[in-house]
Short mmCIF file of C-alpha atoms in Angstrom, two decimals:
data_model
loop_
_atom_site.label_atom_id
_atom_site.label_comp_id
_atom_site.label_asym_id
_atom_site.label_seq_id
_atom_site.Cartn_x
_atom_site.Cartn_y
_atom_site.Cartn_z
CA MET A 30 -1.36 -21.23 7.86
CA ARG A 31 -3.28 -20.57 4.77
CA ILE A 32 -0.91 -21.29 1.69
CA ASN A 33 -0.86 -17.81 0.52
CA LYS A 34 0.17 -16.17 3.86
CA TYR A 35 2.48 -19.18 3.75
CA ILE A 36 4.02 -17.88 0.35
CA SER A 37 3.75 -14.50 0.97
CA GLU A 38 5.91 -14.66 3.64
CA THR A 39 8.68 -16.41 2.24
CA GLY A 40 9.12 -13.52 -0.01
CA CYS A 41 8.50 -15.59 -3.10
CA CYS A 42 5.13 -13.15 -4.09
CA SER A 43 2.31 -11.50 -3.10
CA ARG A 44 -0.97 -13.15 -1.88
CA ARG A 45 -2.69 -11.60 -4.50
CA GLU A 46 0.13 -13.37 -6.92
CA THR A 47 -0.16 -16.80 -4.95
CA ASP A 48 -4.25 -16.64 -5.84
CA ARG A 49 -3.22 -16.48 -9.24
CA LEU A 50 -1.15 -18.96 -8.98
CA ILE A 51 -3.27 -21.66 -7.40
CA ALA A 52 -5.89 -20.90 -10.04
CA ASP A 53 -3.72 -21.60 -12.78
CA CYS A 54 -2.55 -24.94 -10.58
CA ARG A 55 0.85 -24.00 -10.33
CA ILE A 56 0.95 -24.83 -6.90
CA THR A 57 1.38 -28.50 -5.12
CA ILE A 58 1.18 -29.09 -1.61
CA ASN A 59 3.14 -32.27 -0.60
CA GLY A 60 2.36 -33.12 -4.31
CA VAL A 61 -1.17 -32.52 -4.29
CA THR A 62 -2.60 -29.61 -6.74
CA CYS A 63 -3.31 -26.76 -4.10
CA GLU A 64 -7.08 -25.35 -3.96
CA ALA A 65 -7.74 -22.21 -2.29
CA GLY A 66 -8.08 -21.67 1.65
CA ASP A 67 -5.68 -24.86 1.68
CA THR A 68 -3.17 -24.82 4.60
CA VAL A 69 0.24 -25.44 5.04
CA ALA A 70 1.92 -26.88 8.00
CA GLU A 71 5.45 -27.73 9.33
CA GLY A 72 7.07 -30.30 7.50
CA ASP A 73 4.72 -29.87 3.98
CA ILE A 74 6.45 -29.98 0.63
CA VAL A 75 5.46 -26.36 -0.85
CA LEU A 76 6.51 -26.68 -4.55
CA ILE A 77 5.71 -23.77 -7.30
CA ASP A 78 5.49 -24.95 -11.05
CA GLY A 79 7.41 -28.00 -9.52
CA SER A 80 10.24 -26.12 -8.11
CA PRO A 81 10.97 -25.54 -4.61
CA ILE A 82 10.29 -21.94 -3.06
CA PRO A 83 13.51 -20.40 -2.94
CA PRO A 84 15.11 -19.58 0.00
CA LYS A 85 14.06 -16.40 2.02
CA ALA A 86 15.96 -13.58 0.50
CA ILE A 87 17.71 -10.74 2.90
CA PRO A 88 14.86 -8.45 3.47
CA VAL A 89 14.87 -5.06 1.27
CA TYR A 90 12.35 -1.73 1.98
CA LEU A 91 12.16 0.72 0.00
CA ALA A 92 10.75 4.29 0.06
CA LEU A 93 8.84 5.12 -3.64
CA ASN A 94 8.05 8.80 -4.25
CA LYS A 95 5.36 7.41 -6.97
CA PRO A 96 4.63 9.51 -9.96
CA VAL A 97 1.11 10.02 -11.45
CA GLY A 98 0.57 7.06 -14.29
CA ILE A 99 2.05 4.15 -12.34
CA THR A 100 0.02 1.33 -11.48
CA CYS A 101 0.56 -0.37 -7.64
CA THR A 102 0.68 -3.92 -8.95
CA ALA A 103 3.25 -6.79 -9.54
CA ALA A 104 1.01 -8.01 -12.65
CA LYS A 105 3.73 -7.57 -15.35
CA ASP A 106 1.31 -7.85 -17.98
CA VAL A 107 -0.66 -4.34 -16.41
CA LYS A 108 1.20 -1.54 -18.57
CA GLY A 109 3.38 0.94 -16.35
CA ASN A 110 3.14 -1.55 -13.78
CA ILE A 111 5.53 -0.56 -10.52
CA LEU A 112 7.78 -3.23 -10.52
CA ASP A 113 8.79 -2.44 -14.14
CA PHE A 114 9.02 1.05 -13.36
CA MET A 115 11.11 0.35 -10.26
CA ASP A 116 13.47 -2.38 -12.43
CA PHE A 117 14.52 -3.23 -9.04
CA PRO A 118 17.43 -6.54 -9.72
CA GLU A 119 15.03 -8.26 -7.12
CA ARG A 120 11.78 -9.64 -6.32
CA ILE A 121 10.18 -7.34 -4.70
CA PHE A 122 6.08 -5.96 -4.36
CA PRO A 123 4.11 -3.09 -3.15
CA VAL A 124 2.83 -2.41 0.29
CA GLY A 125 -0.82 -1.38 -0.40
CA ARG A 126 -1.75 0.75 -3.15
CA LEU A 127 -1.98 4.47 -4.39
CA ASP A 128 -4.33 4.95 -7.32
CA LYS A 129 -2.81 5.38 -10.46
CA ALA A 130 -3.50 9.23 -10.84
CA SER A 131 -2.27 9.79 -7.32
CA GLU A 132 1.18 10.40 -6.36
CA GLY A 133 3.98 9.89 -3.67
CA LEU A 134 4.88 7.79 -0.79
CA ILE A 135 4.73 3.59 -1.02
CA LEU A 136 6.78 1.17 0.28
CA LEU A 137 8.09 -1.81 -1.92
CA THR A 138 9.44 -4.85 0.20
CA ASN A 139 10.11 -8.66 -0.42
CA ASP A 140 8.90 -9.09 3.26
CA GLY A 141 5.94 -10.65 3.25
CA ALA A 142 5.11 -10.48 6.91
CA ILE A 143 5.60 -6.73 7.22
CA VAL A 144 3.17 -6.34 3.99
CA ASN A 145 0.70 -8.29 6.07
CA LYS A 146 0.91 -6.27 8.92
CA ILE A 147 0.44 -3.21 7.97
CA MET A 148 -2.66 -4.44 5.52
CA ARG A 149 -4.43 -5.41 8.76
CA SER A 150 -6.67 -1.80 8.51
CA GLU A 151 -7.62 -2.69 12.48
CA HIS A 152 -3.82 -1.79 13.51
CA GLY A 153 -4.54 2.06 12.52
CA HIS A 154 -1.57 3.19 10.71
CA GLU A 155 -1.92 6.56 9.76
CA LYS A 156 -1.33 7.58 6.63
CA GLU A 157 -0.97 11.69 5.42
CA TYR A 158 -1.99 13.31 2.50
CA LEU A 159 -1.98 16.70 0.58
CA VAL A 160 -5.22 17.03 -1.63
CA LYS A 161 -6.10 19.85 -4.20
CA VAL A 162 -9.82 19.95 -4.94
CA ASP A 163 -11.06 21.81 -8.12
CA LYS A 164 -12.64 24.98 -5.92
CA PRO A 165 -12.83 26.43 -2.84
CA PHE A 166 -14.01 25.20 0.29
CA ASP A 167 -15.28 26.30 3.39
CA ASP A 168 -14.84 25.33 7.07
CA ASP A 169 -18.00 23.13 6.99
CA PHE A 170 -16.65 20.71 4.52
CA ILE A 171 -13.54 20.49 6.83
CA LEU A 172 -15.92 19.33 9.79
CA GLY A 173 -17.62 17.01 7.52
CA MET A 174 -14.88 15.15 6.28
CA SER A 175 -13.19 14.95 9.65
CA GLY A 176 -16.45 13.71 11.51
CA GLY A 177 -16.77 10.49 9.12
CA VAL A 178 -18.43 10.60 5.44
CA GLU A 179 -20.98 7.97 4.24
CA ILE A 180 -19.18 5.99 1.52
CA LEU A 181 -19.22 2.42 0.02
CA GLY A 182 -21.85 1.39 2.38
CA VAL A 183 -19.90 2.68 5.62
CA THR A 184 -18.79 5.59 7.48
CA THR A 185 -15.42 6.64 7.40
CA LYS A 186 -13.68 7.12 10.38
CA SER A 187 -12.91 10.21 12.01
CA CYS A 188 -9.54 11.86 10.80
CA THR A 189 -7.50 14.81 11.11
CA VAL A 190 -8.14 17.61 8.45
CA GLU A 191 -6.28 20.84 7.90
CA ARG A 192 -6.77 23.61 5.47
CA ILE A 193 -3.44 24.50 3.71
CA SER A 194 -5.00 26.93 1.32
CA ASP A 195 -8.44 27.97 -0.08
CA CYS A 196 -8.51 24.44 -2.35
CA GLU A 197 -5.72 22.35 -0.43
CA PHE A 198 -5.92 20.56 3.10
CA ARG A 199 -3.94 18.20 4.40
CA ILE A 200 -5.69 15.08 5.37
CA ILE A 201 -4.73 11.98 8.08
CA LEU A 202 -6.46 8.78 7.48
CA THR A 203 -5.79 5.61 9.74
CA GLN A 204 -7.86 3.62 6.96
CA GLY A 205 -7.39 2.50 3.04
CA LEU A 206 -10.93 1.82 1.67
CA ASN A 207 -10.83 2.04 -2.00
CA ARG A 208 -10.35 5.74 -3.52
CA GLN A 209 -11.50 6.73 -0.06
CA ILE A 210 -10.54 10.78 -0.10
CA ARG A 211 -12.02 11.01 -3.77
CA ARG A 212 -14.76 8.92 -2.72
CA MET A 213 -15.28 11.34 0.44
CA CYS A 214 -14.72 14.88 -2.03
CA LYS A 215 -17.17 13.71 -4.00
CA VAL A 216 -19.86 13.27 -1.25
CA PHE A 217 -19.23 17.21 -0.74
CA GLY A 218 -19.28 18.19 -4.49
CA TYR A 219 -15.83 18.54 -4.73
CA LYS A 220 -13.29 16.95 -7.51
CA VAL A 221 -9.81 15.95 -6.67
CA GLU A 222 -7.42 17.65 -8.51
CA ARG A 223 -3.91 16.66 -7.23
CA LEU A 224 -3.73 13.88 -4.10
CA GLU A 225 -0.21 12.89 -2.66
CA ARG A 226 0.89 10.80 0.18
CA LYS A 227 3.50 12.59 2.46
CA ARG A 228 3.88 9.65 5.08
CA ILE A 229 2.97 6.75 5.77
CA MET A 230 3.32 6.35 10.08
CA ASN A 231 6.98 7.06 10.83
CA LEU A 232 8.13 7.16 7.27
CA SER A 233 8.35 10.23 4.58
CA VAL A 234 8.43 11.20 0.89
CA GLU A 235 10.51 14.11 2.16
CA GLY A 236 13.74 14.38 -0.06
CA LEU A 237 12.29 12.13 -2.74
CA SER A 238 11.74 13.99 -6.04
CA SER A 239 9.11 12.16 -8.19
CA GLY A 240 10.46 9.18 -9.36
CA GLU A 241 13.26 8.77 -6.65
CA TRP A 242 13.29 6.08 -4.67
CA ARG A 243 15.41 4.41 -1.30
CA GLU A 244 16.31 2.14 1.01
CA LEU A 245 14.54 3.02 4.38
CA THR A 246 17.34 3.16 7.14
CA VAL A 247 18.08 0.73 10.13
CA TYR A 248 16.50 3.00 12.69
CA GLU A 249 13.47 3.83 10.12
CA VAL A 250 12.77 -0.36 10.19
CA GLU A 251 13.45 -0.62 13.60
CA GLU A 252 10.82 1.92 14.67
CA LEU A 253 8.52 0.54 11.79
CA MET A 254 8.99 -2.86 13.40
CA ASN A 255 7.65 -1.62 16.75
CA ARG A 256 5.08 -0.04 15.84
CA LEU A 257 3.61 -3.23 13.84
CA ALA A 258 4.49 -5.56 17.46
#
């Protein structure tokens, strides 16, 4: 197993954080300084800063209604990072990203295995958003958005788009390209004024005010695991 996957699944830190630790020569495998791409086998001794990785913690699964202005990163040197905002007593990290200017549902956990499963775009997990643009749109905009849009050198997957009002629509994506909805709207000459993620698979932001969070219920975790299996 690759070292960054191995460490992320212990809940110690995310893959991205592990890569930073490797770059800083802070990880060893059997006494040898780890390099990017190294693998770990059963029985190997992995140390961070000369100390063993702590035993895997009891899994924590949280749903946060992220406000605008919070950055979805575990990097503590980033002002307004999501970990400082949460101030949770245990080590957790966000699952995926929701850009700083956007709001709504984001999951946080110490379970690296579930992070890796959710992040695999080929699974096609649904994510639902409510979007407001800067001017009224017509039916051609809805058809264009739902049929696939050329951005970042690829055509987006077909998706569900439903009109809410003259300037608002609901969209359900099964992929997660960088700033995807904003880029899609820009192709048609629209600017996103508000973007809120309402749902990730079976998990909803309903009932949470901006900035509030809650633990997932046992039922929600079980259903989430079944969908990821």
